[in-house]
Amino acid sequence: MTVRVRFAPSPTGMFHVGGARSALQNWIFAKQQGGVFVLRIEDTDAARNRPEWTEGILSALDWIGIARGSYEGPYFQSSYAGEHRAAAQRLYEGGRAYYCDCTREDVQARTGPQQRGYDGFCRDRGLEPGEGRALRFRTPDEGETVVVDLVRGEPTFENKLIEDFVIARGDSSPVFLLANVVDDMSMGITHVIRAEEHLPNTPKQQLLWDALGVKPPIWAHVPVVVNEKRQKLSKRRDKVALEAYRDEGYLADAMRNYLMLLGWAPSGDREIVPWSVIEEEFRLDEVNPSPAFFDEKKLRAFNGDYIRALPVADFVEACRPWLTGTETIAPPPWQPEEFDPAAFAAVAPLAQTRIAVLSEIVPNVDFLFLADPLIDEAAWAKAMKEGAADLLDAAIVAFEALESWDAESLKATLEAVGAERGLKLGKAQAPVRVAVTGRTVGLPLFESLEVLGRDRTLTRLRAARVRLV
Ligand code: GLU
């Protein structure tokens, strides 16, 4: 039997990191089993779907390594409406489903507001199909539904506690529960790996598989992803969109490594591992069923490690979208013609060890490309205290006289200027740094000045001095 898994997102919003995690788990499982990964876009909620969300899913999957063309699909659930209706009809004709004209108010009037679920009122009324009549599945009165779940063992549900649930609405459109099962069946899905949120649907869906006469799949309900308050990650409250992390400058390799640690860990005392190790070692039955904490701080640290591990040339290349801007990344503050690739290449190794996400490259290097630095006024106020004017004057004179414009000579010179005024190098650096870069923190100062060059450095020091008059 060939293993066939599917990832079945609904295109109703940005692509959620939890979804990306499930997609990767499906992807690896298929690969390990010599199986097939199917992508199915569940686009039956016409009011909430948008084509750009579908495109967002495809490009985000591509980004984390599930490349277009290397899987089966995408299939679109909306193309199979005929099959969904036919299955509903079959269940009705086989006596496994019945029509119901109860409104919610009718049900509540009979059962009281406390009781949840449907009371089975129409079970034996023999209603014909008709406008406004929902089709309900007749759940067995006895027995249990045992779900075989690779992550959770065998969750068992008493059938008498499962209500007669709706499979097609009053306008005869099939609901998600049924459409999802029918598609899994016709696509030959053998393993359903999806988020824990769907576990309550599973006994109902398994009953549908049974009623439609097909052996149900093996399930794996992977843990819900939560924030630091142990709340389920929500798109209204938390940063959940994979695209947002991509555009901030997380590396795809760091991201997918981190996502795979949500509920699982590779062997040994390590978390940062090559993707090939994850592909080899990941096991669904080792996934911890408890909620998995999405720790953005840890992800940032991870990303910094991944950035530092890049060959410099790859780092330079990886920074490019932030240096130029793209459709989804804002352009930098300088004009394209102001950018100097050689100057960037010269400081890139210094920046590489200092940033945790690639977007941070821009404030670190903008002083090199802008005609005038962007002065942070708070930094200015902090650095340009008493003595700053005198120090800048002396630095200007000393820098003008420098024979060789290199980091080492610049450092020795400023050190001497500071010492004459009883200042340690750190204190002497502050006004110079703010005058030249606009900020109190950034790349090592003297290397920065070397790359910026004598003329531009002196122009900025003089401009700052004028401002201090
Ligand atoms: N379309 C469903 C969702 O996005 C997926 C259901 C499933 O994986 O079975 O939640």
CSV table of C-alpha atoms and ligand atoms in Angstrom, one decimal:
chain,number,residue,atom,x,y,z
A,1,MET,CA,0.0,0.0,0.0
A,2,THR,CA,1.4,3.4,-1.0
A,3,VAL,CA,1.2,5.9,1.8
A,4,ARG,CA,-0.7,9.0,0.7
A,5,VAL,CA,-1.0,12.0,3.0
A,6,ARG,CA,-2.5,15.4,2.4
A,7,PHE,CA,-2.2,18.9,3.6
A,8,ALA,CA,-5.6,20.5,3.4
A,9,PRO,CA,-5.6,24.2,4.3
A,10,SER,CA,-8.5,26.6,3.9
A,11,PRO,CA,-7.5,29.8,2.1
A,12,THR,CA,-9.3,32.1,4.6
A,13,GLY,CA,-6.3,34.1,5.8
A,14,MET,CA,-2.6,34.4,6.0
A,15,PHE,CA,-0.7,31.1,6.2
A,16,HIS,CA,-0.5,30.1,9.9
A,17,VAL,CA,2.8,28.8,11.4
A,18,GLY,CA,0.8,25.9,12.9
A,19,GLY,CA,-0.3,25.0,9.4
A,20,ALA,CA,3.2,25.2,8.2
A,21,ARG,CA,4.3,22.8,11.0
A,22,SER,CA,1.6,20.3,10.0
A,23,ALA,CA,2.5,20.6,6.3
A,24,LEU,CA,6.2,19.8,7.1
A,25,GLN,CA,5.2,16.8,9.3
A,26,ASN,CA,3.1,15.4,6.4
A,27,TRP,CA,5.9,16.1,4.0
A,28,ILE,CA,8.5,14.3,6.0
A,29,PHE,CA,6.2,11.4,6.8
A,30,ALA,CA,5.5,10.9,3.1
A,31,LYS,CA,9.2,11.0,2.2
A,32,GLN,CA,10.1,8.5,4.9
A,33,GLN,CA,7.4,6.1,3.8
A,34,GLY,CA,8.2,6.5,0.1
A,35,GLY,CA,4.7,7.9,-0.2
A,36,VAL,CA,2.9,10.8,-1.8
A,37,PHE,CA,2.1,14.3,-0.4
A,38,VAL,CA,-1.1,15.8,-1.8
A,39,LEU,CA,-2.0,19.4,-1.5
A,40,ARG,CA,-5.7,20.1,-1.3
A,41,ILE,CA,-7.0,23.6,-1.0
A,42,GLU,CA,-10.3,23.5,1.0
A,43,ASP,CA,-12.0,26.4,-0.7
A,44,THR,CA,-15.6,25.7,-0.1
A,45,ASP,CA,-16.3,28.6,2.2
A,46,ALA,CA,-17.0,31.0,-0.6
A,47,ALA,CA,-17.6,34.0,1.7
A,48,ARG,CA,-14.2,33.7,3.4
A,49,ASN,CA,-11.9,32.4,0.6
A,50,ARG,CA,-9.7,34.7,-1.5
A,51,PRO,CA,-7.5,33.7,-4.3
A,52,GLU,CA,-4.6,35.6,-2.8
A,53,TRP,CA,-4.7,33.5,0.3
A,54,THR,CA,-4.3,30.4,-1.9
A,55,GLU,CA,-1.4,32.0,-3.7
A,56,GLY,CA,0.0,32.9,-0.2
A,57,ILE,CA,-0.2,29.2,0.9
A,58,LEU,CA,1.6,28.0,-2.3
A,59,SER,CA,4.4,30.5,-2.0
A,60,ALA,CA,4.9,30.0,1.7
A,61,LEU,CA,5.0,26.3,1.3
A,62,ASP,CA,7.6,26.8,-1.5
A,63,TRP,CA,9.6,29.0,0.8
A,64,ILE,CA,9.9,26.3,3.6
A,65,GLY,CA,10.9,23.7,1.1
A,66,ILE,CA,7.6,22.1,-0.1
A,67,ALA,CA,8.2,23.2,-3.7
A,68,ARG,CA,5.5,23.6,-6.3
A,69,GLY,CA,5.7,20.7,-8.7
A,70,SER,CA,7.2,18.3,-6.2
A,71,TYR,CA,3.8,17.2,-4.8
A,72,GLU,CA,0.5,16.1,-6.1
A,73,GLY,CA,-2.0,18.9,-6.6
A,74,PRO,CA,-3.0,21.5,-5.7
A,75,TYR,CA,-6.5,20.1,-5.9
A,76,PHE,CA,-9.4,22.4,-5.1
A,77,GLN,CA,-12.2,21.1,-3.0
A,78,SER,CA,-14.7,23.3,-4.7
A,79,SER,CA,-14.2,21.2,-7.9
A,80,TYR,CA,-15.6,18.1,-6.2
A,81,ALA,CA,-19.0,19.5,-5.1
A,82,GLY,CA,-20.7,16.8,-7.3
A,83,GLU,CA,-19.0,14.0,-5.4
A,84,HIS,CA,-19.8,15.5,-2.0
A,85,ARG,CA,-23.5,15.7,-3.0
A,86,ALA,CA,-23.5,12.2,-4.4
A,87,ALA,CA,-22.1,10.9,-1.1
A,88,ALA,CA,-24.8,12.7,0.9
A,89,GLN,CA,-27.4,11.2,-1.4
A,90,ARG,CA,-25.9,7.7,-0.9
A,91,LEU,CA,-26.0,8.0,2.8
A,92,TYR,CA,-29.7,9.2,2.6
A,93,GLU,CA,-30.7,6.4,0.3
A,94,GLY,CA,-28.9,3.8,2.4
A,95,GLY,CA,-30.9,5.0,5.5
A,96,ARG,CA,-27.7,6.4,7.1
A,97,ALA,CA,-29.0,9.9,7.0
A,98,TYR,CA,-32.3,11.7,7.3
A,99,TYR,CA,-33.8,15.1,6.7
A,100,CYS,CA,-34.6,17.4,9.5
A,101,ASP,CA,-36.6,20.7,9.6
A,102,CYS,CA,-35.9,21.6,13.2
A,103,THR,CA,-34.6,25.1,13.8
A,104,ARG,CA,-32.1,25.7,16.6
A,105,GLU,CA,-34.9,27.3,18.6
A,106,ASP,CA,-37.1,24.3,18.2
A,107,VAL,CA,-34.3,22.0,19.5
A,108,GLN,CA,-33.6,24.3,22.4
A,109,ALA,CA,-37.3,24.6,23.3
A,110,ARG,CA,-37.4,20.8,23.6
A,111,THR,CA,-34.1,20.2,25.4
A,112,GLY,CA,-33.5,23.4,27.3
A,113,PRO,CA,-30.5,25.7,26.7
A,114,GLN,CA,-28.1,23.6,28.8
A,115,GLN,CA,-28.1,20.6,26.6
A,116,ARG,CA,-25.8,20.6,23.7
A,117,GLY,CA,-26.4,18.9,20.4
A,118,TYR,CA,-29.3,17.6,18.5
A,119,ASP,CA,-32.0,15.5,20.2
A,120,GLY,CA,-32.9,13.2,17.3
A,121,PHE,CA,-36.4,14.5,16.9
A,122,CYS,CA,-36.6,13.9,13.1
A,123,ARG,CA,-34.9,10.6,13.2
A,124,ASP,CA,-38.0,8.6,12.4
A,125,ARG,CA,-40.2,11.2,10.9
A,126,GLY,CA,-39.4,10.1,7.3
A,127,LEU,CA,-39.2,13.6,6.0
A,128,GLU,CA,-38.5,14.0,2.3
A,129,PRO,CA,-35.8,16.3,1.0
A,130,GLY,CA,-36.9,19.9,0.7
A,131,GLU,CA,-35.8,23.5,0.8
A,132,GLY,CA,-34.6,24.4,4.3
A,133,ARG,CA,-34.3,20.8,5.4
A,134,ALA,CA,-30.8,19.7,6.6
A,135,LEU,CA,-29.5,16.2,6.1
A,136,ARG,CA,-28.3,14.6,9.4
A,137,PHE,CA,-26.2,11.5,9.8
A,138,ARG,CA,-27.8,8.8,11.9
A,139,THR,CA,-25.1,8.0,14.5
A,140,PRO,CA,-25.2,4.5,16.0
A,141,ASP,CA,-27.0,4.2,19.3
A,142,GLU,CA,-24.5,1.7,20.7
A,143,GLY,CA,-20.8,0.8,20.6
A,144,GLU,CA,-17.8,3.0,20.4
A,145,THR,CA,-15.6,4.6,17.8
A,146,VAL,CA,-12.0,3.9,18.3
A,147,VAL,CA,-9.7,6.3,16.5
A,148,VAL,CA,-6.2,4.9,15.8
A,149,ASP,CA,-4.0,7.9,16.3
A,150,LEU,CA,-0.2,7.8,16.0
A,151,VAL,CA,0.2,10.7,18.4
A,152,ARG,CA,-2.6,10.0,20.9
A,153,GLY,CA,-2.9,6.2,21.0
A,154,GLU,CA,-6.5,5.2,20.7
A,155,PRO,CA,-8.9,7.9,21.7
A,156,THR,CA,-12.3,6.2,22.1
A,157,PHE,CA,-15.7,7.9,21.8
A,158,GLU,CA,-19.0,6.4,22.9
A,159,ASN,CA,-21.3,6.5,19.9
A,160,LYS,CA,-24.4,7.4,21.9
A,161,LEU,CA,-22.8,10.6,22.9
A,162,ILE,CA,-22.2,11.7,19.3
A,163,GLU,CA,-25.1,13.7,18.1
A,164,ASP,CA,-26.8,13.1,14.7
A,165,PHE,CA,-24.7,15.8,13.0
A,166,VAL,CA,-25.5,17.7,9.9
A,167,ILE,CA,-23.8,16.6,6.7
A,168,ALA,CA,-25.7,18.9,4.2
A,169,ARG,CA,-27.3,22.2,5.0
A,170,GLY,CA,-30.8,23.3,4.3
A,171,ASP,CA,-29.7,24.6,0.8
A,172,SER,CA,-28.4,21.0,0.2
A,173,SER,CA,-24.7,22.1,0.3
A,174,PRO,CA,-22.5,19.5,2.0
A,175,VAL,CA,-20.6,20.6,5.1
A,176,PHE,CA,-16.8,20.5,5.8
A,177,LEU,CA,-17.0,17.3,7.7
A,178,LEU,CA,-18.4,15.4,4.8
A,179,ALA,CA,-16.5,17.1,2.0
A,180,ASN,CA,-13.2,16.5,3.8
A,181,VAL,CA,-14.0,12.8,4.2
A,182,VAL,CA,-15.2,12.3,0.6
A,183,ASP,CA,-12.1,14.0,-0.8
A,184,ASP,CA,-9.8,12.0,1.4
A,185,MET,CA,-11.5,8.9,0.2
A,186,SER,CA,-11.3,9.7,-3.5
A,187,MET,CA,-7.7,10.9,-3.2
A,188,GLY,CA,-6.8,7.5,-1.5
A,189,ILE,CA,-5.5,9.2,1.6
A,190,THR,CA,-4.0,6.6,4.0
A,191,HIS,CA,-2.9,8.9,6.9
A,192,VAL,CA,-4.5,12.1,8.1
A,193,ILE,CA,-1.9,14.2,10.0
A,194,ARG,CA,-3.5,17.4,11.2
A,195,ALA,CA,-3.9,19.7,14.1
A,196,GLU,CA,-5.4,18.6,17.4
A,197,GLU,CA,-8.3,21.1,16.9
A,198,HIS,CA,-9.8,18.6,14.5
A,199,LEU,CA,-9.8,15.7,17.0
A,200,PRO,CA,-13.5,16.3,18.0
A,201,ASN,CA,-14.4,15.9,14.3
A,202,THR,CA,-12.6,12.7,14.0
A,203,PRO,CA,-15.2,10.2,15.5
A,204,LYS,CA,-17.8,11.8,13.3
A,205,GLN,CA,-15.6,11.5,10.2
A,206,GLN,CA,-14.6,8.0,11.0
A,207,LEU,CA,-18.3,7.0,11.2
A,208,LEU,CA,-18.8,8.6,7.8
A,209,TRP,CA,-15.9,6.5,6.4
A,210,ASP,CA,-17.5,3.4,7.8
A,211,ALA,CA,-21.0,4.3,6.5
A,212,LEU,CA,-19.5,4.9,3.0
A,213,GLY,CA,-17.9,1.5,3.2
A,214,VAL,CA,-14.2,2.5,3.1
A,215,LYS,CA,-11.6,1.6,5.7
A,216,PRO,CA,-10.8,4.8,7.6
A,217,PRO,CA,-7.3,6.3,7.5
A,218,ILE,CA,-4.8,6.2,10.3
A,219,TRP,CA,-4.9,9.5,12.1
A,220,ALA,CA,-2.3,11.7,13.8
A,221,HIS,CA,-3.5,14.8,15.7
A,222,VAL,CA,-0.5,16.9,16.3
A,223,PRO,CA,-0.4,19.3,19.2
A,224,VAL,CA,-2.0,22.7,19.2
A,225,VAL,CA,0.5,25.6,19.0
A,226,VAL,CA,0.2,28.1,21.9
A,227,ASN,CA,1.7,31.5,23.0
A,228,GLU,CA,3.5,32.3,26.2
A,229,LYS,CA,0.2,32.5,28.1
A,230,ARG,CA,-0.7,29.0,26.9
A,231,GLN,CA,-3.4,30.4,24.6
A,232,LYS,CA,-3.9,28.9,21.2
A,233,LEU,CA,-2.0,31.1,18.7
A,234,SER,CA,-4.6,33.4,17.2
A,235,LYS,CA,-4.3,35.6,14.1
A,236,ARG,CA,-6.1,38.4,15.9
A,237,ARG,CA,-3.7,38.4,18.9
A,238,ASP,CA,-0.4,36.8,17.9
A,239,LYS,CA,2.0,37.0,15.0
A,240,VAL,CA,1.0,33.8,13.2
A,241,ALA,CA,1.6,34.4,9.5
A,242,LEU,CA,4.5,32.5,8.1
A,243,GLU,CA,4.8,35.3,5.5
A,244,ALA,CA,5.3,37.8,8.3
A,245,TYR,CA,8.3,35.9,9.6
A,246,ARG,CA,9.7,35.5,6.1
A,247,ASP,CA,9.4,39.3,5.4
A,248,GLU,CA,11.0,40.1,8.7
A,249,GLY,CA,14.1,38.1,7.7
A,250,TYR,CA,13.8,34.7,9.2
A,251,LEU,CA,15.7,32.1,7.1
A,252,ALA,CA,13.6,29.3,5.7
A,253,ASP,CA,16.0,26.8,7.1
A,254,ALA,CA,15.8,28.2,10.6
A,255,MET,CA,12.1,28.5,10.4
A,256,ARG,CA,11.5,24.9,9.4
A,257,ASN,CA,14.0,23.6,11.9
A,258,TYR,CA,12.2,25.5,14.6
A,259,LEU,CA,8.7,24.5,13.5
A,260,MET,CA,9.7,20.8,13.7
A,261,LEU,CA,10.7,21.3,17.3
A,262,LEU,CA,7.1,22.1,18.2
A,263,GLY,CA,6.3,18.9,20.1
A,264,TRP,CA,9.3,16.9,19.0
A,265,ALA,CA,13.1,16.9,19.4
A,266,PRO,CA,16.0,15.3,17.5
A,267,SER,CA,18.3,12.8,19.2
A,268,GLY,CA,21.0,14.0,21.5
A,269,ASP,CA,21.1,17.3,23.3
A,270,ARG,CA,20.7,19.5,20.3
A,271,GLU,CA,18.0,21.5,18.6
A,272,ILE,CA,19.8,23.1,15.6
A,273,VAL,CA,20.3,20.3,13.2
A,274,PRO,CA,20.5,19.9,9.5
A,275,TRP,CA,17.3,19.3,7.7
A,276,SER,CA,18.5,15.8,6.6
A,277,VAL,CA,18.8,14.8,10.2
A,278,ILE,CA,15.2,15.9,10.9
A,279,GLU,CA,14.0,14.0,7.8
A,280,GLU,CA,15.7,10.9,9.0
A,281,GLU,CA,14.9,11.1,12.7
A,282,PHE,CA,11.4,12.5,12.9
A,283,ARG,CA,8.8,10.1,14.2
A,284,LEU,CA,5.1,10.9,14.5
A,285,ASP,CA,4.8,8.5,17.5
A,286,GLU,CA,7.4,10.5,19.3
A,287,VAL,CA,5.4,13.7,19.0
A,288,ASN,CA,4.4,15.0,22.4
A,289,PRO,CA,0.6,15.4,22.5
A,290,SER,CA,0.7,18.4,24.9
A,291,PRO,CA,0.3,22.0,23.6
A,292,ALA,CA,3.5,23.2,21.9
A,293,PHE,CA,4.8,26.7,22.9
A,294,PHE,CA,5.8,28.9,20.0
A,295,ASP,CA,8.6,30.9,21.5
A,296,GLU,CA,9.4,33.8,19.3
A,297,LYS,CA,12.5,34.8,21.4
A,298,LYS,CA,13.9,31.3,20.9
A,299,LEU,CA,13.1,31.4,17.2
A,300,ARG,CA,15.0,34.7,17.0
A,301,ALA,CA,18.0,33.3,18.7
A,302,PHE,CA,17.8,30.3,16.4
A,303,ASN,CA,17.7,32.5,13.4
A,304,GLY,CA,20.7,34.5,14.6
A,305,ASP,CA,22.7,31.2,14.8
A,306,TYR,CA,21.6,30.2,11.3
A,307,ILE,CA,22.6,33.7,10.0
A,308,ARG,CA,26.0,33.4,11.6
A,309,ALA,CA,26.5,30.0,10.1
A,310,LEU,CA,26.0,31.2,6.5
A,311,PRO,CA,29.0,31.7,4.2
A,312,VAL,CA,29.5,35.4,3.8
A,313,ALA,CA,28.5,35.4,0.1
A,314,ASP,CA,25.2,33.6,1.0
A,315,PHE,CA,24.6,36.2,3.7
A,316,VAL,CA,25.1,39.0,1.3
A,317,GLU,CA,22.7,37.4,-1.1
A,318,ALA,CA,20.2,36.7,1.6
A,319,CYS,CA,20.2,40.4,2.6
A,320,ARG,CA,19.3,41.5,-0.9
A,321,PRO,CA,15.5,41.8,-0.6
A,322,TRP,CA,15.9,44.2,2.3
A,323,LEU,CA,18.5,46.2,0.5
A,324,THR,CA,16.3,46.7,-2.5
A,325,GLY,CA,12.7,46.1,-1.3
A,326,THR,CA,10.3,43.6,-2.9
A,327,GLU,CA,6.5,43.4,-3.4
A,328,THR,CA,6.1,42.6,0.3
A,329,ILE,CA,9.2,44.1,1.9
A,330,ALA,CA,9.4,47.9,2.2
A,331,PRO,CA,12.2,49.6,0.2
A,332,PRO,CA,15.2,50.8,2.3
A,333,PRO,CA,15.6,54.6,3.0
A,334,TRP,CA,18.3,55.1,0.3
A,335,GLN,CA,17.7,55.4,-3.4
A,336,PRO,CA,18.8,52.4,-5.5
A,337,GLU,CA,21.6,54.4,-7.2
A,338,GLU,CA,23.0,55.3,-3.7
A,339,PHE,CA,23.6,51.7,-2.9
A,340,ASP,CA,27.2,50.6,-3.2
A,341,PRO,CA,27.7,46.8,-3.3
A,342,ALA,CA,31.4,47.0,-2.6
A,343,ALA,CA,30.8,49.0,0.6
A,344,PHE,CA,28.1,46.6,1.6
A,345,ALA,CA,30.4,43.6,1.0
A,346,ALA,CA,33.1,45.2,3.1
A,347,VAL,CA,30.8,45.6,6.2
A,348,ALA,CA,28.7,42.4,5.6
A,349,PRO,CA,30.9,40.1,7.8
A,350,LEU,CA,30.6,42.7,10.7
A,351,ALA,CA,26.8,42.9,10.3
A,352,GLN,CA,26.4,39.1,10.0
A,353,THR,CA,27.5,38.5,13.6
A,354,ARG,CA,25.2,41.2,15.0
A,355,ILE,CA,21.8,40.7,13.6
A,356,ALA,CA,19.1,38.1,14.5
A,357,VAL,CA,16.8,38.8,11.6
A,358,LEU,CA,17.7,40.0,8.1
A,359,SER,CA,15.6,43.1,8.2
A,360,GLU,CA,17.9,44.4,10.9
A,361,ILE,CA,20.6,44.9,8.2
A,362,VAL,CA,19.0,48.1,7.0
A,363,PRO,CA,19.5,50.3,10.2
A,364,ASN,CA,23.0,48.9,10.5
A,365,VAL,CA,24.2,50.0,7.1
A,366,ASP,CA,21.9,52.9,6.0
A,367,PHE,CA,24.6,55.4,7.1
A,368,LEU,CA,26.8,54.1,4.3
A,369,PHE,CA,24.3,54.8,1.5
A,370,LEU,CA,22.4,57.9,2.6
A,371,ALA,CA,23.8,61.3,1.7
A,372,ASP,CA,23.2,62.4,5.4
A,373,PRO,CA,22.8,59.9,8.2
A,374,LEU,CA,19.3,59.5,9.8
A,375,ILE,CA,19.9,61.1,13.1
A,376,ASP,CA,18.1,59.5,16.0
A,377,GLU,CA,17.4,62.6,18.2
A,378,ALA,CA,17.4,60.6,21.5
A,379,ALA,CA,20.8,59.2,20.6
A,380,TRP,CA,22.0,62.7,19.7
A,381,ALA,CA,20.9,64.1,23.0
A,382,LYS,CA,22.6,61.3,24.8
A,383,ALA,CA,25.9,61.6,23.0
A,384,MET,CA,26.3,65.3,22.4
A,385,LYS,CA,26.8,66.4,26.0
A,386,GLU,CA,29.3,68.8,27.4
A,387,GLY,CA,32.7,68.3,25.9
A,388,ALA,CA,31.3,66.8,22.6
A,389,ALA,CA,32.1,70.0,20.6
A,390,ASP,CA,35.7,70.1,21.8
A,391,LEU,CA,36.1,66.4,21.2
A,392,LEU,CA,34.7,66.6,17.6
A,393,ASP,CA,37.0,69.6,16.9
A,394,ALA,CA,40.0,67.6,18.0
A,395,ALA,CA,38.9,64.5,16.1
A,396,ILE,CA,38.4,66.5,12.9
A,397,VAL,CA,41.9,67.9,13.1
A,398,ALA,CA,43.5,64.6,13.9
A,399,PHE,CA,41.5,62.7,11.2
A,400,GLU,CA,42.4,65.3,8.6
A,401,ALA,CA,46.1,64.7,9.4
A,402,LEU,CA,45.9,60.9,9.2
A,403,GLU,CA,48.2,59.4,6.7
A,404,SER,CA,46.5,56.1,6.3
A,405,TRP,CA,42.7,55.9,6.5
A,406,ASP,CA,42.3,52.5,8.1
A,407,ALA,CA,40.4,51.2,11.1
A,408,GLU,CA,43.5,50.7,13.2
A,409,SER,CA,44.9,54.2,12.7
A,410,LEU,CA,41.5,55.7,13.2
A,411,LYS,CA,41.1,53.9,16.5
A,412,ALA,CA,44.6,54.9,17.7
A,413,THR,CA,43.9,58.5,16.8
A,414,LEU,CA,40.6,58.8,18.5
A,415,GLU,CA,42.0,56.9,21.5
A,416,ALA,CA,44.7,59.6,21.8
A,417,VAL,CA,42.2,62.4,21.4
A,418,GLY,CA,40.1,61.0,24.1
A,419,ALA,CA,43.0,60.3,26.4
A,420,GLU,CA,44.0,64.0,26.2
A,421,ARG,CA,40.6,64.8,27.6
A,422,GLY,CA,40.6,62.1,30.2
A,423,LEU,CA,38.0,60.0,28.3
A,424,LYS,CA,38.0,56.3,27.7
A,425,LEU,CA,37.7,55.2,24.1
A,426,GLY,CA,34.0,54.2,24.6
A,427,LYS,CA,33.1,57.8,25.8
A,428,ALA,CA,35.2,59.4,23.0
A,429,GLN,CA,33.5,57.2,20.4
A,430,ALA,CA,29.9,58.2,21.2
A,431,PRO,CA,29.8,61.7,19.7
A,432,VAL,CA,31.7,60.5,16.6
A,433,ARG,CA,29.4,57.5,16.1
A,434,VAL,CA,26.3,59.6,16.4
A,435,ALA,CA,27.6,62.3,14.1
A,436,VAL,CA,28.5,59.7,11.4
A,437,THR,CA,25.9,57.0,11.7
A,438,GLY,CA,23.0,58.8,13.6
A,439,ARG,CA,22.9,56.1,16.2
A,440,THR,CA,24.5,55.1,19.5
A,441,VAL,CA,24.8,51.4,18.5
A,442,GLY,CA,25.8,49.7,15.3
A,443,LEU,CA,28.7,48.1,13.5
A,444,PRO,CA,32.2,48.5,14.9
A,445,LEU,CA,32.9,52.2,14.5
A,446,PHE,CA,36.4,52.3,13.0
A,447,GLU,CA,35.7,49.7,10.4
A,448,SER,CA,32.6,51.7,9.5
A,449,LEU,CA,34.6,54.9,9.1
A,450,GLU,CA,37.2,53.2,7.0
A,451,VAL,CA,34.5,52.0,4.6
A,452,LEU,CA,32.7,55.3,4.7
A,453,GLY,CA,35.9,57.1,3.6
A,454,ARG,CA,37.7,60.2,4.8
A,455,ASP,CA,35.7,62.8,2.9
A,456,ARG,CA,32.3,61.7,4.0
A,457,THR,CA,33.4,61.1,7.5
A,458,LEU,CA,34.8,64.5,7.8
A,459,THR,CA,31.8,66.1,6.2
A,460,ARG,CA,29.6,64.5,8.8
A,461,LEU,CA,31.8,65.4,11.7
A,462,ARG,CA,31.8,69.0,10.6
A,463,ALA,CA,28.1,69.1,10.1
A,464,ALA,CA,27.6,67.8,13.6
A,465,ARG,CA,30.0,70.4,14.9
A,466,VAL,CA,28.0,73.2,13.2
A,467,ARG,CA,24.8,71.9,14.8
A,468,LEU,CA,26.5,72.1,18.2
A,469,VAL,CA,27.3,75.8,17.9
B,1,GLU,N1,-9.3,22.7,6.0
B,1,GLU,C1,-9.1,22.3,7.3
B,1,GLU,C2,-8.4,23.4,8.1
B,1,GLU,O1,-7.7,24.2,7.4
B,1,GLU,C3,-8.2,21.0,7.4
B,1,GLU,C4,-8.9,19.9,7.8
B,1,GLU,C5,-8.0,18.6,7.8
B,1,GLU,O2,-6.8,18.7,7.8
B,1,GLU,O3,-8.6,17.6,7.9
B,1,GLU,O4,-8.4,23.4,9.2
